[in-house]
Short mmCIF file of C-alpha atoms and ligand atoms in Angstrom, two decimals:
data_model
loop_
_atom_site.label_atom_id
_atom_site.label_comp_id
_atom_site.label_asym_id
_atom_site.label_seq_id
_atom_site.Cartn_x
_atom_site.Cartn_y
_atom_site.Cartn_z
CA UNK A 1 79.80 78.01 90.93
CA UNK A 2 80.01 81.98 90.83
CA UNK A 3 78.27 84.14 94.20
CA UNK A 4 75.13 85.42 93.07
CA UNK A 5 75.67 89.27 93.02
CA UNK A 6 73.01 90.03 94.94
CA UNK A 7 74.14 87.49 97.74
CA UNK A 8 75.92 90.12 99.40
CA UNK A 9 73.29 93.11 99.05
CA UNK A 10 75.27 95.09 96.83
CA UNK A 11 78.68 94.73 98.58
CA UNK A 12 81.33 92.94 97.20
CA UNK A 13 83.33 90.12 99.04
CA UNK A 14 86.21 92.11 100.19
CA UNK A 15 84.00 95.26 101.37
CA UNK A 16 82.01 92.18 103.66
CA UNK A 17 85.23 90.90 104.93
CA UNK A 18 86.59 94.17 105.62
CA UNK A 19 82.96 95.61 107.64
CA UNK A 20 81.09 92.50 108.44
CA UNK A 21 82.96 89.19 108.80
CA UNK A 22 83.39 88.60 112.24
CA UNK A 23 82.60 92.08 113.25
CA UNK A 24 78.62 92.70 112.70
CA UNK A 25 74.70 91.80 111.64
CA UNK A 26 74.04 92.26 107.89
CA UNK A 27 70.50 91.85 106.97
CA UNK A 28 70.18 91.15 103.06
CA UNK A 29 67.05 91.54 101.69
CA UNK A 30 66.47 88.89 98.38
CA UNK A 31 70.01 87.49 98.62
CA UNK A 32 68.93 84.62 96.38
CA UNK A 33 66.13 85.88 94.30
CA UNK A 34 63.30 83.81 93.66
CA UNK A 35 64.74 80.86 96.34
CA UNK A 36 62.23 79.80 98.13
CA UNK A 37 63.68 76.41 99.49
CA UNK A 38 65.06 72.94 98.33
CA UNK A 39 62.50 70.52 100.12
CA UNK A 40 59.41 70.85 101.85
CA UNK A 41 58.55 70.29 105.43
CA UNK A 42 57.38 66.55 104.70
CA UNK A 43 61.10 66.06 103.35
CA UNK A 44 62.78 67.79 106.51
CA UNK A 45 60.94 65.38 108.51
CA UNK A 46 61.59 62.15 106.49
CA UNK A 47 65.27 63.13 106.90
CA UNK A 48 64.63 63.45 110.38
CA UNK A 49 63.63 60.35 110.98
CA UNK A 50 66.48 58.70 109.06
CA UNK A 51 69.29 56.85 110.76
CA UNK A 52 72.98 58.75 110.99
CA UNK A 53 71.35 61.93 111.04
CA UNK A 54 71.23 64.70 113.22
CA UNK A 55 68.34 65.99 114.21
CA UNK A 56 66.43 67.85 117.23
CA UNK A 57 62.97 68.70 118.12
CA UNK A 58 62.25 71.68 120.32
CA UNK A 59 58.86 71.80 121.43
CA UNK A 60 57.75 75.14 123.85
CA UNK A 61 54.58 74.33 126.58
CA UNK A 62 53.64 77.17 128.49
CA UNK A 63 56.89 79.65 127.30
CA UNK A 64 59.21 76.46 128.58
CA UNK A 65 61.39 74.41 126.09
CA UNK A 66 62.12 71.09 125.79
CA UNK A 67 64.61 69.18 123.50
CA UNK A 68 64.15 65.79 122.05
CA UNK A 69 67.18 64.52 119.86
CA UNK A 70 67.00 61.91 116.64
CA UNK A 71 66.62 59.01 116.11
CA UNK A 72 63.05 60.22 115.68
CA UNK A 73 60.14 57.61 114.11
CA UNK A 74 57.33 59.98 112.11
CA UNK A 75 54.99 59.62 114.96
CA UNK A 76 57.05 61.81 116.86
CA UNK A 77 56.83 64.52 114.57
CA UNK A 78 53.23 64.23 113.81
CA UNK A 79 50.21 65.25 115.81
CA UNK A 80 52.17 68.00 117.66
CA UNK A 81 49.23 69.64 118.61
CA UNK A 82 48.65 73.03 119.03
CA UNK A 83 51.90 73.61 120.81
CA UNK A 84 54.65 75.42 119.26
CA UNK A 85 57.22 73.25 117.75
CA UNK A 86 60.83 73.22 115.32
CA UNK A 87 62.49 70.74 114.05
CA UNK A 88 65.87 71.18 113.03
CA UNK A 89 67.96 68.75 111.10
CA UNK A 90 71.65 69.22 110.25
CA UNK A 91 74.04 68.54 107.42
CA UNK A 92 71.17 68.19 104.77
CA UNK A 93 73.94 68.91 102.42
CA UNK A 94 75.32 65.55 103.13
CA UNK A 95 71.99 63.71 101.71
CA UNK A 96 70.63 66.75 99.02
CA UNK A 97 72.86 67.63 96.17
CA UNK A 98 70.86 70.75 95.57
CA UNK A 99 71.74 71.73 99.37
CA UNK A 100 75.60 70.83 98.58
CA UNK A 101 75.31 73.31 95.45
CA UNK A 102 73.95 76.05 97.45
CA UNK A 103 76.70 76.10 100.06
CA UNK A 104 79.22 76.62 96.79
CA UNK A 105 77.43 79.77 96.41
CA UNK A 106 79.16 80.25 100.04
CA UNK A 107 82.90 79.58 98.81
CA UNK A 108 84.11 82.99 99.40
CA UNK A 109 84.91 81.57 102.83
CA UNK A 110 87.36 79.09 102.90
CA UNK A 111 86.18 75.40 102.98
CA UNK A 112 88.40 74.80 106.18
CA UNK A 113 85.86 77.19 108.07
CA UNK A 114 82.41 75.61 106.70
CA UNK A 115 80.81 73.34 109.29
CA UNK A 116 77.59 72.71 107.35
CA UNK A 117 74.02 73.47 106.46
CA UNK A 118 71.49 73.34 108.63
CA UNK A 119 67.62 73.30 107.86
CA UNK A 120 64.62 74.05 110.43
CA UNK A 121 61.10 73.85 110.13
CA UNK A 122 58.71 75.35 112.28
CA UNK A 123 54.34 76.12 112.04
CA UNK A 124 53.73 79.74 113.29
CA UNK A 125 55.30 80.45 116.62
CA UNK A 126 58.09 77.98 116.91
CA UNK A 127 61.09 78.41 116.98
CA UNK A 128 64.24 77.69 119.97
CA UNK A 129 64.13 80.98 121.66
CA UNK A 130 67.17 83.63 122.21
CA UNK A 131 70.18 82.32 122.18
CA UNK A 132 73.59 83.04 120.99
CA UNK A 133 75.97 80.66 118.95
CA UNK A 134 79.86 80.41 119.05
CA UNK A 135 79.90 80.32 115.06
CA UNK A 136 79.31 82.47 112.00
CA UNK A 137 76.20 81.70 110.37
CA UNK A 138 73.78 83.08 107.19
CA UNK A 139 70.25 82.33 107.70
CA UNK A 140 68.54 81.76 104.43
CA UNK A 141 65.08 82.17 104.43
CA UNK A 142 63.14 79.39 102.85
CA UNK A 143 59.56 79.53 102.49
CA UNK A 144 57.55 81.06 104.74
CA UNK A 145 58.71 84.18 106.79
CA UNK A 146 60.04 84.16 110.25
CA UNK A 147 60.90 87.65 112.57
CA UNK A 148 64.29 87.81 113.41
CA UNK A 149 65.30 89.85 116.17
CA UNK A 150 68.85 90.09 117.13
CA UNK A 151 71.15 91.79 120.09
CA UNK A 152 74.59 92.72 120.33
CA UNK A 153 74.22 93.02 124.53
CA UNK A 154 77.25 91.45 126.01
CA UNK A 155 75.06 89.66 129.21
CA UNK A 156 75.18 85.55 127.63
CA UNK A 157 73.99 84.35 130.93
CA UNK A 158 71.52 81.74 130.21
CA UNK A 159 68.57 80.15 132.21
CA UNK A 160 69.84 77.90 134.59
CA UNK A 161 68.81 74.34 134.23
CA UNK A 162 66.92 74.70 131.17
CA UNK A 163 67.42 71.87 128.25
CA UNK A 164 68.63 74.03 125.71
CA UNK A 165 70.54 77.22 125.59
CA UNK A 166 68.69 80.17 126.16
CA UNK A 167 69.67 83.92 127.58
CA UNK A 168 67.68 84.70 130.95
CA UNK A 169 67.82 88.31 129.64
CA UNK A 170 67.32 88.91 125.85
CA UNK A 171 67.23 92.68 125.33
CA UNK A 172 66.05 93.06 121.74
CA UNK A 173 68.08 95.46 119.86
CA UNK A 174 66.79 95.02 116.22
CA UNK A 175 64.27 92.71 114.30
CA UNK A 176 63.20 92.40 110.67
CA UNK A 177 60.40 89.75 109.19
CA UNK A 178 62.70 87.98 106.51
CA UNK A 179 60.56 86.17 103.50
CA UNK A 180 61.45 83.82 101.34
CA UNK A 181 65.72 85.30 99.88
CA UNK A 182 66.05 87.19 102.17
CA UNK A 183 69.42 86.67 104.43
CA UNK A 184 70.48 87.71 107.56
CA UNK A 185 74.68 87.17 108.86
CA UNK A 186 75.35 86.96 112.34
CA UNK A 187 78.76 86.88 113.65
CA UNK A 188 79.76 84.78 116.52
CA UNK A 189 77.87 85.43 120.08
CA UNK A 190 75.79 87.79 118.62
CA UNK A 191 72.32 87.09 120.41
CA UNK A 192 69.63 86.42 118.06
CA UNK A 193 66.07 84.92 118.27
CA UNK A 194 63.81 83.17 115.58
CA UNK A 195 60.08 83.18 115.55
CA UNK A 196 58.41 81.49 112.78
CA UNK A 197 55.03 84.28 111.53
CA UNK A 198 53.62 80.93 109.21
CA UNK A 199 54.56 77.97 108.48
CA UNK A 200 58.37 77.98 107.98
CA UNK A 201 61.77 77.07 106.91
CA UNK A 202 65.55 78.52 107.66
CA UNK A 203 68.33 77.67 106.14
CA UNK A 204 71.73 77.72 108.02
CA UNK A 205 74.94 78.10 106.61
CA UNK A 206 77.28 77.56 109.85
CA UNK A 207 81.24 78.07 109.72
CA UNK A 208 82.67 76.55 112.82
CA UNK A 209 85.14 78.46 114.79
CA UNK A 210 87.02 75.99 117.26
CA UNK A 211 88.04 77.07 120.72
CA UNK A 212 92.14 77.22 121.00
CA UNK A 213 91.27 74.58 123.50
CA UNK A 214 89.70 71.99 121.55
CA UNK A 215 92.36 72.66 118.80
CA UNK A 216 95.03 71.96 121.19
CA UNK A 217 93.60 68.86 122.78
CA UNK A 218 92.85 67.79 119.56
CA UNK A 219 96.91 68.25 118.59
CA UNK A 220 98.28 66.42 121.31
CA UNK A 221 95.92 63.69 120.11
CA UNK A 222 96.93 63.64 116.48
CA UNK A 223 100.92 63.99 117.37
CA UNK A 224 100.36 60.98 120.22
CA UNK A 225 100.89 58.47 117.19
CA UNK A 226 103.24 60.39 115.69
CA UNK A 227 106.23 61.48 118.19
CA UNK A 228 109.18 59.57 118.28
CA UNK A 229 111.10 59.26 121.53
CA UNK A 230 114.12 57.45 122.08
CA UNK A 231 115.38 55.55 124.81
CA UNK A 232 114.30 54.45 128.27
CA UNK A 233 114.38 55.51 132.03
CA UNK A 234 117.43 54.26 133.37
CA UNK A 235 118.94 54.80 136.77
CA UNK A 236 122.81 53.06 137.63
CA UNK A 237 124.30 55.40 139.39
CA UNK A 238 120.91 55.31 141.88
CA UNK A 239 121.35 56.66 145.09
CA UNK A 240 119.67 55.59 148.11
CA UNK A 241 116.92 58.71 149.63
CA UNK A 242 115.49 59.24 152.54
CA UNK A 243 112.06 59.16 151.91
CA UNK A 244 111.26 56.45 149.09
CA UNK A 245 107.76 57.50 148.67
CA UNK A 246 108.98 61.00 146.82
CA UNK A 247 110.14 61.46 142.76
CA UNK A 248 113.51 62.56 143.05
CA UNK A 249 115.23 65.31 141.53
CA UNK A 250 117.22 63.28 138.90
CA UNK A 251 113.63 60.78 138.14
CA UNK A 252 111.93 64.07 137.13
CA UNK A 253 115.15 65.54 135.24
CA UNK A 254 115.97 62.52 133.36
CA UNK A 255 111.72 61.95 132.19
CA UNK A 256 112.29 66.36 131.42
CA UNK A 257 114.94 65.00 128.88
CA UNK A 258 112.79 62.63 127.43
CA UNK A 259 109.76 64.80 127.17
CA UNK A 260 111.69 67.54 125.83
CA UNK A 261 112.51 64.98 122.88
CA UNK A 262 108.88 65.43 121.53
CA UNK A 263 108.57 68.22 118.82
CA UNK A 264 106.95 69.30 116.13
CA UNK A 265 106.92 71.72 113.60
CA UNK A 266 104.48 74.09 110.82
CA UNK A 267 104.24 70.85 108.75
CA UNK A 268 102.77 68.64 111.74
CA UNK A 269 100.28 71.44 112.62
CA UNK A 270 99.03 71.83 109.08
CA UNK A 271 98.52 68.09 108.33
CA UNK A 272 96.65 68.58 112.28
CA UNK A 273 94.37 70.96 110.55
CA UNK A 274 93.90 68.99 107.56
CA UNK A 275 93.09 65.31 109.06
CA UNK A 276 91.05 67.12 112.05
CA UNK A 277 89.08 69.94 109.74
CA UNK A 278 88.16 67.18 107.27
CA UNK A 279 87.20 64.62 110.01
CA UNK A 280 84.04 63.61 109.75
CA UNK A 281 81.62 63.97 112.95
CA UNK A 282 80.68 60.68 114.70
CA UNK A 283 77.48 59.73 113.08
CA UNK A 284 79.12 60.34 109.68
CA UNK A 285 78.97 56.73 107.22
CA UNK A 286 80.20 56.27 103.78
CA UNK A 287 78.50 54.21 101.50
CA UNK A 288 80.67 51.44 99.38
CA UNK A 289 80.06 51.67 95.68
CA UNK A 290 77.45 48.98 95.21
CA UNK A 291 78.60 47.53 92.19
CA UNK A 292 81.93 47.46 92.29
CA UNK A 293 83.79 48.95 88.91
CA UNK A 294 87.26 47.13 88.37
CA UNK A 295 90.17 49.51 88.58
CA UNK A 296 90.04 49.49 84.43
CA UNK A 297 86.30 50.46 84.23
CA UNK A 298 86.85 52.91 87.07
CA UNK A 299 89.88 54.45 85.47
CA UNK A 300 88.16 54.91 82.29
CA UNK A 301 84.45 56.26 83.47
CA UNK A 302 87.11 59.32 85.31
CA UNK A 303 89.05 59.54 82.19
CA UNK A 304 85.52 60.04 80.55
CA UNK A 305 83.38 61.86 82.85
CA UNK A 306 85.26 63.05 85.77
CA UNK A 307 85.05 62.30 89.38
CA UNK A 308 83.08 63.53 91.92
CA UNK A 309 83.18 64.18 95.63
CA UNK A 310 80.33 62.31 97.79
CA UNK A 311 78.29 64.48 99.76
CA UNK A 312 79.88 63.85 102.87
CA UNK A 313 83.14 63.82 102.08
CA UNK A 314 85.14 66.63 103.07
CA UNK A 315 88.45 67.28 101.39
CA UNK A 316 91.13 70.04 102.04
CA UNK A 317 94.76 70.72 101.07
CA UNK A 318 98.01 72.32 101.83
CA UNK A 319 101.51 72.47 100.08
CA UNK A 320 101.35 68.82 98.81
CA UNK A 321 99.28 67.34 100.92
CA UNK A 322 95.53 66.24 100.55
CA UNK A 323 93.54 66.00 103.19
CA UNK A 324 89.94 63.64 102.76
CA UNK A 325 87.45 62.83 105.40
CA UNK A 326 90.34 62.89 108.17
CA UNK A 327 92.81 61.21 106.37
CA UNK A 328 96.60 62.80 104.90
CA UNK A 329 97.80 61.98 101.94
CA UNK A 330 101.50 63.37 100.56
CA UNK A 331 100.97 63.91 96.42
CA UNK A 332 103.53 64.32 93.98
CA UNK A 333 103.75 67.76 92.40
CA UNK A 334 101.90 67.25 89.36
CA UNK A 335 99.14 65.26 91.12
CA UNK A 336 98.43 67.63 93.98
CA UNK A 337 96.89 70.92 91.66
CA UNK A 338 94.55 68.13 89.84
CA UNK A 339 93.69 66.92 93.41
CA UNK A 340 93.30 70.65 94.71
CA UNK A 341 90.93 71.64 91.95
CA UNK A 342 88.77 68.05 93.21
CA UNK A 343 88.91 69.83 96.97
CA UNK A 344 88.05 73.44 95.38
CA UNK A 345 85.40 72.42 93.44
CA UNK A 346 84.39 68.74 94.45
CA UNK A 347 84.61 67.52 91.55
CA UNK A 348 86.72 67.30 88.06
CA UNK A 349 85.05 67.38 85.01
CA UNK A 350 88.08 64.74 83.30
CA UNK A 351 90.67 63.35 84.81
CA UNK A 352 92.88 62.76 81.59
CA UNK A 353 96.73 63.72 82.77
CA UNK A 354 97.03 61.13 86.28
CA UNK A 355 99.57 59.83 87.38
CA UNK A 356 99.10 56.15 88.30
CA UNK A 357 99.71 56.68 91.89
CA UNK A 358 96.80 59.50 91.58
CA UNK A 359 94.58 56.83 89.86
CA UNK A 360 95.42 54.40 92.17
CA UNK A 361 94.65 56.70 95.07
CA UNK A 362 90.96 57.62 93.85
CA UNK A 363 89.95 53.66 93.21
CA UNK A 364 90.82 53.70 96.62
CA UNK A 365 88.71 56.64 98.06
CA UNK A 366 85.96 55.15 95.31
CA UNK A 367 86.52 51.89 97.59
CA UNK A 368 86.10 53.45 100.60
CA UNK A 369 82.43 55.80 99.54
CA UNK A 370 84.37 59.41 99.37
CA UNK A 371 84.31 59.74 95.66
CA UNK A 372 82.29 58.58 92.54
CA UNK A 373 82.75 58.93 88.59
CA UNK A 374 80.49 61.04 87.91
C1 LIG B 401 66.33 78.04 113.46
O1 LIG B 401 66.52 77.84 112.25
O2 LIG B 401 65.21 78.02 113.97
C2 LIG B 401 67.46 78.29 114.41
C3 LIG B 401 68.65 78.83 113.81
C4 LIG B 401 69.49 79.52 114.87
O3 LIG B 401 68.99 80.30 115.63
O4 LIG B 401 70.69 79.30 114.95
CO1 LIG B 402 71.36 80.29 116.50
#
């Protein structure tokens, strides 16, 4: 699916690269003409209440906040009272197509940088106070209208002790009342607060930007089954030493040797990338197909009608690998642009020219819940 052309008020992908990405606020007014949300509040909160999904309440008594997370049962989110209150659920794309379909309008950003959309819904006043977040995000408004006010003021402290994150000093800078289309980017740690002015919903398009020190924990994890390291600690020509209790010089040179041994190269931090990018988060389930098509009748529905990705499957690629829901896969050559085209689009209209390895591979990921003929 194309960008709408007004998604970007007027300026064209590049030209918000270049001057926004990363850099500064953009409000757009009517980004997506005529959107005024894909579910209504009573469907927010039914997903809320559903099992394997994310979801927080943040309720404010007397200016203070509190945070309940899911599993939530409808009671909770009923009879709130007079208090102000926001529920905020994420990854609705991974249970409403129509939510999946409007993050495509996003694909000008690459798919290794989306994290996912998240929806809130708040009555007139709610909202989870000023705050800033470590990602980029759009915030679609849905129905309703909510006042956005936003600060570029480089003080993050927060209030100490409080349940959620929230700066002790918010100096607003700008605000706008957005209505239903109308979008507003913030970069990463750019301050921002959200009032709801009615009954209201916001629509967040995050892309996640890892700390170099997650990414590197997380390598060392992902090469941990992978090094190969010969040998073991052997000592012959041992000497006696005066103090037994200390690591000698030629124990710590000899395990230097061995350590040096471990290495790794472009290829093992790509597939890193791919297998952690694409891994889903904890709570994340696929569904087995339920029933079962036999590898024929599977082979010819995708010959048919294609093959789709499921909702929560996230799929990625780079120079002949495939990467799905944390998993690597190494393609042949004329497999891996047919498989590329499933990740860039997530899905294939036919799938007329496999290999049998490649048709082999999708019963499997059909098996396992990440794909579906369509
Ligand atoms: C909201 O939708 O209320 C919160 C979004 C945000 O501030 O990140
Ligand atoms: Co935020």
């Amino acid at each position: 699916m194309k960008s709408k052309p007004s998604l970007l008020g007027g300026l064209t992908v590049n030209e918000f690269l270049r001057d926004y990405w990363q850099k500064k606020p953009l409000l757009i007014r009517q980004a997506f003409p005529k959107f005024n949300g894909l579910i209504d509040p009573q469907q927010l909160i039914a997903l809320a209440c559903t099992e394997d999904v994310q979801a927080r309440l943040v309720t404010q008594r007397r200016g203070k906040f509190e945070l309940q997370q899911a599993p939530f049962e409808p009671e909770d989110l009923e009879n709130l009272g007079k208090i102000k209150w926001t529920v905020l659920v994420q990854g609705v794309n991974h249970h409403i197509p129509e939510a999946a379909a409007l993050l495509k309008h996003f694909a000008f950003i690459p798919h290794a940088r989306l994290d996912d959309l998240m929806v809130s819904y708040a009555p007139k006043g709610g909202g989870v106070g000023p705050h800033f977040d470590s990602y980029d995000v759009f915030l679609l408004q849905g129905y309703g209208h909510r006042r956005w006010q936003i600060s570029t003021q480089a003080d993050r402290s927060l209030i100490a002790g409080a349940p959620l994150r929230i700066l002790r000093d918010f100096k607003v800078e700008q605000e706008w009342v957005l209505k239903p289309g109308d979008m507003l980017y913030l970069p990463p740690h750019c301050a921002h607060n959200g009032i709801a002015e009615d009954d209201c919903m916001t629509y967040s398009i995050g892309f996640r930007t890892p700390a170099y020190q997650e990414l590197a924990e997380q390598f060392l994890v992902y090469l941990q089954d992978r090094i190969d390291v010969d040998g073991m600690y052997a000592d012959p020509d041992l000497k006696t030493q005066k103090h037994p209790s200390e690591i000698s010089a030629a124990m710590l040179h000899q395990t230097e040797q061995a350590i040096k041994q471990v290495r790794w190269d472009k290829e093992d931090i790509a597939n890193f990338l791919g297998c952690y990018l694409s891994e889903p988060k904890t709570h994340i389930f696929f569904d087995a197909p339920e029933p079962v098509l036999s590898p024929a009748k599977f082979k010819q529905a995708i010959q048919k009608l294609g093959v789709r990705l499921a909702l929560k499957s996230q799929m990625l690629c780079h120079d002949g690998w495939i990467f799905i829901n944390g998993e690597e896969h190494r393609v042949n050559q004329r497999d891996y642009p047919v498989l590329r085209s499933l990740a860039d689009e997530r899905e294939l209209p036919t799938v007329k020219d496999g290999s049998i390895e490649l048709i082999e591979l999708l019963y499997q990921w059909y098996l396992d819940g990440y794909i579906s003929p369509i």
